Short mmCIF file of C-alpha atoms in Angstrom, two decimals:
data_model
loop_
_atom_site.label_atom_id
_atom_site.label_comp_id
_atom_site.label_asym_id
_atom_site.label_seq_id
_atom_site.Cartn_x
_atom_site.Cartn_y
_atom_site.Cartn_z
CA UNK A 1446 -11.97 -60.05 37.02
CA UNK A 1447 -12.71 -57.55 33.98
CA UNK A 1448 -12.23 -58.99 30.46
CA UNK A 1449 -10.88 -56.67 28.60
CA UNK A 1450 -12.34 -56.01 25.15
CA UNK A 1451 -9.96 -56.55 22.50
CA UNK A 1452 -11.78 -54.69 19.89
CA UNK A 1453 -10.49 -50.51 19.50
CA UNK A 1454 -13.08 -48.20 19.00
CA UNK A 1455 -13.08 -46.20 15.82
CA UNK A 1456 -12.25 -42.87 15.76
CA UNK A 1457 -15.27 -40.41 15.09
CA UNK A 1458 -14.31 -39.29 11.95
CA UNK A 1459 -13.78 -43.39 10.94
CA UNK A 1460 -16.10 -45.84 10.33
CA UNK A 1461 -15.72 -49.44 9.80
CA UNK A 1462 -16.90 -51.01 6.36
CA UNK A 1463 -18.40 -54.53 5.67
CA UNK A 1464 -14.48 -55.56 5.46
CA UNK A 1465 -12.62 -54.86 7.47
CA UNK A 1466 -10.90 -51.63 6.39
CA UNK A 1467 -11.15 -48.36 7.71
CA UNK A 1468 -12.38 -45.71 5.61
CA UNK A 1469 -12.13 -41.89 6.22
CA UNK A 1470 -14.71 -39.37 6.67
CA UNK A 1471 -12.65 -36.19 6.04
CA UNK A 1472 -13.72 -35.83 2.80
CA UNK A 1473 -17.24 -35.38 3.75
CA UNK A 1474 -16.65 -33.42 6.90
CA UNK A 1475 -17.07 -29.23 5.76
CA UNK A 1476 -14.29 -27.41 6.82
CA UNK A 1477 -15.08 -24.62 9.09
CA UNK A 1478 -15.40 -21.65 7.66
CA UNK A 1479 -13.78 -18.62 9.03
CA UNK A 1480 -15.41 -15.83 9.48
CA UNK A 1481 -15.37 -12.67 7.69
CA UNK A 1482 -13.75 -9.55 8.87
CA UNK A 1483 -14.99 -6.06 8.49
CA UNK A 1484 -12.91 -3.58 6.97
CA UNK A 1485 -13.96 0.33 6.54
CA UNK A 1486 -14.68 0.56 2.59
CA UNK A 1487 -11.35 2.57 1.02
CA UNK A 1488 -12.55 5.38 -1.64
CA UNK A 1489 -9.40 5.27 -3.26
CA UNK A 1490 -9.27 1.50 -5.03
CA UNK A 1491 -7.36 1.38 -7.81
CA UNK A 1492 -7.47 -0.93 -11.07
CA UNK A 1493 -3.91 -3.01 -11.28
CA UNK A 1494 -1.79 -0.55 -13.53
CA UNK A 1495 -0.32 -2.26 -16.72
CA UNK A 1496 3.28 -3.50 -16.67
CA UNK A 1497 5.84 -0.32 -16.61
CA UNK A 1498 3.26 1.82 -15.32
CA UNK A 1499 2.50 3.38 -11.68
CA UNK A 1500 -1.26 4.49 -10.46
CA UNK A 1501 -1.12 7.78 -8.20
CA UNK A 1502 -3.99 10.02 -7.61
CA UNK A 1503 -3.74 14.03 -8.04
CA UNK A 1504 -5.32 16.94 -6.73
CA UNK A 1505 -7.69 18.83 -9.19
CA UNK A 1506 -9.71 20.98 -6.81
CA UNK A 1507 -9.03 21.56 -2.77
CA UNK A 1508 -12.45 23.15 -1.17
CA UNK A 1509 -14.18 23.62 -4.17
CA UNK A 1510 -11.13 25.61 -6.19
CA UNK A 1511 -9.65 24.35 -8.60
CA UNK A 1512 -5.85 23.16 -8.46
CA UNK A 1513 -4.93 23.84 -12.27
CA UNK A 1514 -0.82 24.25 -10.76
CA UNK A 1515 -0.99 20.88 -9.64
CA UNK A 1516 -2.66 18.97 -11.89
CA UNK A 1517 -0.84 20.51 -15.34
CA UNK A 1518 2.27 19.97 -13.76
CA UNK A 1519 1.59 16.46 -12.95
CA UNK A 1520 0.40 16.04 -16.79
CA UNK A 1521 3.36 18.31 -18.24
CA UNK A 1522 6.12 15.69 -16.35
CA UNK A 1523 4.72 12.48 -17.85
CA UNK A 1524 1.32 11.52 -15.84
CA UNK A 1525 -1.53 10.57 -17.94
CA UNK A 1526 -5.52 10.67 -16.80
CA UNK A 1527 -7.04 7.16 -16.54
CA UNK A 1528 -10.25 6.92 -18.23
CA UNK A 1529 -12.63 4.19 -16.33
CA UNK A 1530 -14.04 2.48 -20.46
CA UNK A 1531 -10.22 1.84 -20.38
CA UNK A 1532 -11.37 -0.86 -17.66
CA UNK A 1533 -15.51 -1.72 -18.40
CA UNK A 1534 -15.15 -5.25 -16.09
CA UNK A 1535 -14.78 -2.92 -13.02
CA UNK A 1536 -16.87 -0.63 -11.38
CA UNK A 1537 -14.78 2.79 -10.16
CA UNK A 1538 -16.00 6.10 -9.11
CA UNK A 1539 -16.13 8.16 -12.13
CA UNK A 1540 -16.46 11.83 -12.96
CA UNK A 1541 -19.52 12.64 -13.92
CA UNK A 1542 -19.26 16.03 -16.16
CA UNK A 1543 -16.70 19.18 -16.54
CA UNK A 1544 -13.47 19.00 -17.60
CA UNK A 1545 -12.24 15.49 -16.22
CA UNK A 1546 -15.58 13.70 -17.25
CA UNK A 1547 -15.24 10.13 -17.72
CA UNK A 1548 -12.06 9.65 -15.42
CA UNK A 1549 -11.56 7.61 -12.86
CA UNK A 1550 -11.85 10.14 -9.20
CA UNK A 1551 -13.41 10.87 -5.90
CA UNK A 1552 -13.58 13.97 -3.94
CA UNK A 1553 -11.18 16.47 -5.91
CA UNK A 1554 -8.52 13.08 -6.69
CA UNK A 1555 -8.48 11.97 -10.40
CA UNK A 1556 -6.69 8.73 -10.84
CA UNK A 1557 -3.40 9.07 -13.21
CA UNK A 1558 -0.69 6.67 -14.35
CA UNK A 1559 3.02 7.41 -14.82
CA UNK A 1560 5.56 5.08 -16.67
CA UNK A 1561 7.70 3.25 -13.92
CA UNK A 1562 10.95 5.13 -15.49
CA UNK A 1563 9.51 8.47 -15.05
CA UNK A 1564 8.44 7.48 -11.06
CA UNK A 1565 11.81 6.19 -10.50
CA UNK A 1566 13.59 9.41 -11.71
CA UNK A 1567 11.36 11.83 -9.69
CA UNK A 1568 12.15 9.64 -6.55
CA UNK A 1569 15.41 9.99 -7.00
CA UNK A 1570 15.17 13.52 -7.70
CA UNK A 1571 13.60 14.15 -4.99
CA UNK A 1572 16.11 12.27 -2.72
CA UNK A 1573 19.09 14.24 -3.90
CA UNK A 1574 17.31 17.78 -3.30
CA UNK A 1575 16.47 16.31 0.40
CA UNK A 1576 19.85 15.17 0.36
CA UNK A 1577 21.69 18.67 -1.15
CA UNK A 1578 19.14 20.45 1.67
CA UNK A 1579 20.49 18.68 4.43
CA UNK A 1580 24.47 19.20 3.64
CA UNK A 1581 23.65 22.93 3.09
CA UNK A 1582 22.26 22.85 6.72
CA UNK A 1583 25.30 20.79 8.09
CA UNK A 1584 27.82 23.28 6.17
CA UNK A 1585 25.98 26.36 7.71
CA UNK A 1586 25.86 24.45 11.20
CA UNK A 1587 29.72 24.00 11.02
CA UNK A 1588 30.40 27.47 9.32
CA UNK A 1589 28.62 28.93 12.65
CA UNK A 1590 30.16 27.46 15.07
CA UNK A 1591 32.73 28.03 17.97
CA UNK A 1592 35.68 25.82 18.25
CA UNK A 1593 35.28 25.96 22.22
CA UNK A 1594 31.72 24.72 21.46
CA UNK A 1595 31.51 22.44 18.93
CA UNK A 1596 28.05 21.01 17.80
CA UNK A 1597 27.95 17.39 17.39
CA UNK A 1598 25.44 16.09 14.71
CA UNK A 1599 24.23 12.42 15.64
CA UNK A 1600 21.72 11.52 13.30
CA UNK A 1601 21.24 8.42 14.91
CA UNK A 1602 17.70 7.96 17.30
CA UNK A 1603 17.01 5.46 19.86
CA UNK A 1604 13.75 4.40 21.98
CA UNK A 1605 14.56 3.48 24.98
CA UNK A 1606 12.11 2.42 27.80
CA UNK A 1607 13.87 2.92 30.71
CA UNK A 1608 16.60 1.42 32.05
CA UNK A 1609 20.23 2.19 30.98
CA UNK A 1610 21.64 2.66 27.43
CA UNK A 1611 23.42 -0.68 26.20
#
């Protein structure tokens, strides 16, 4: 007949003491380290913006011209150029000479900040011109046409992948 031993076997990551507690080895044990994953580097990193402000980048040149609309516009409705001494811990690709020299930009962007206020407004601005464009295009849809053919508008999409329409 088998005795069987009475005595359970630690656990690997326990070991028994001169008494007879059991003590833990977790806190010696490394956790495993994940590993790191790759991402393609992003030109267009931007330093955190200070509170009430936005960070967009604008347009000065497009295939080596010069965008002067685009940019004084920008700067005429509230942006402001970000200078890169106005953030000396990082380490952001600057303009070297001409006009925007010391900003913060890569590849015909400069890097500008907007107060929130001023983003918000232009977003909504925007919105209501998409909007007003749209009911123009609904009145001239209903002004043209025929009451034996009426043109439904159903703005509404659906994806389907086959099967039937529930």
């Amino acid at each position: 007949m088998k005795t069987i031993d009475k005595k359970a076997k630690n656990r690997a990551s326990q070991t028994k003491s001169d008494s007879t507690k059991v003590e833990t080895k977790a806190k010696t044990v490394a956790p495993q380290e994940r590993p790191k994953v790759w991402t393609p580097p992003s030109y267009l990193d931007t330093p955190n913006a200070p509170n009430g402000y936005r960070h967009r980048w604008v347009r000065v040149e497009i295939l080596g011209f010069v965008d002067t609309k685009n940019i004084r516009g920008r700067l005429r409705s509230g942006y402001e150029l970000v200078r890169a001494d106005e953030y000396p811990e990082e380490d952001f690709p600057v303009v070297a000479d001409g006009k925007y020299a010391g900003v913060i930009g890569h590849g015909g962007l400069v890097l500008t900040r907007v107060p929130e206020e001023i983003a918000q407004q232009r977003s909504e601005y925007y919105a209501q011109q998409a909007q007003d464009q749209q009911a123009a295009i609904d009145a001239d849809l209903a002004k043209e046409q025929h009451k034996s053919m009426p043109i439904n508008v159903d703005r509404n999409t659906r994806v389907t992948f086959g099967g039937t329409k529930k």
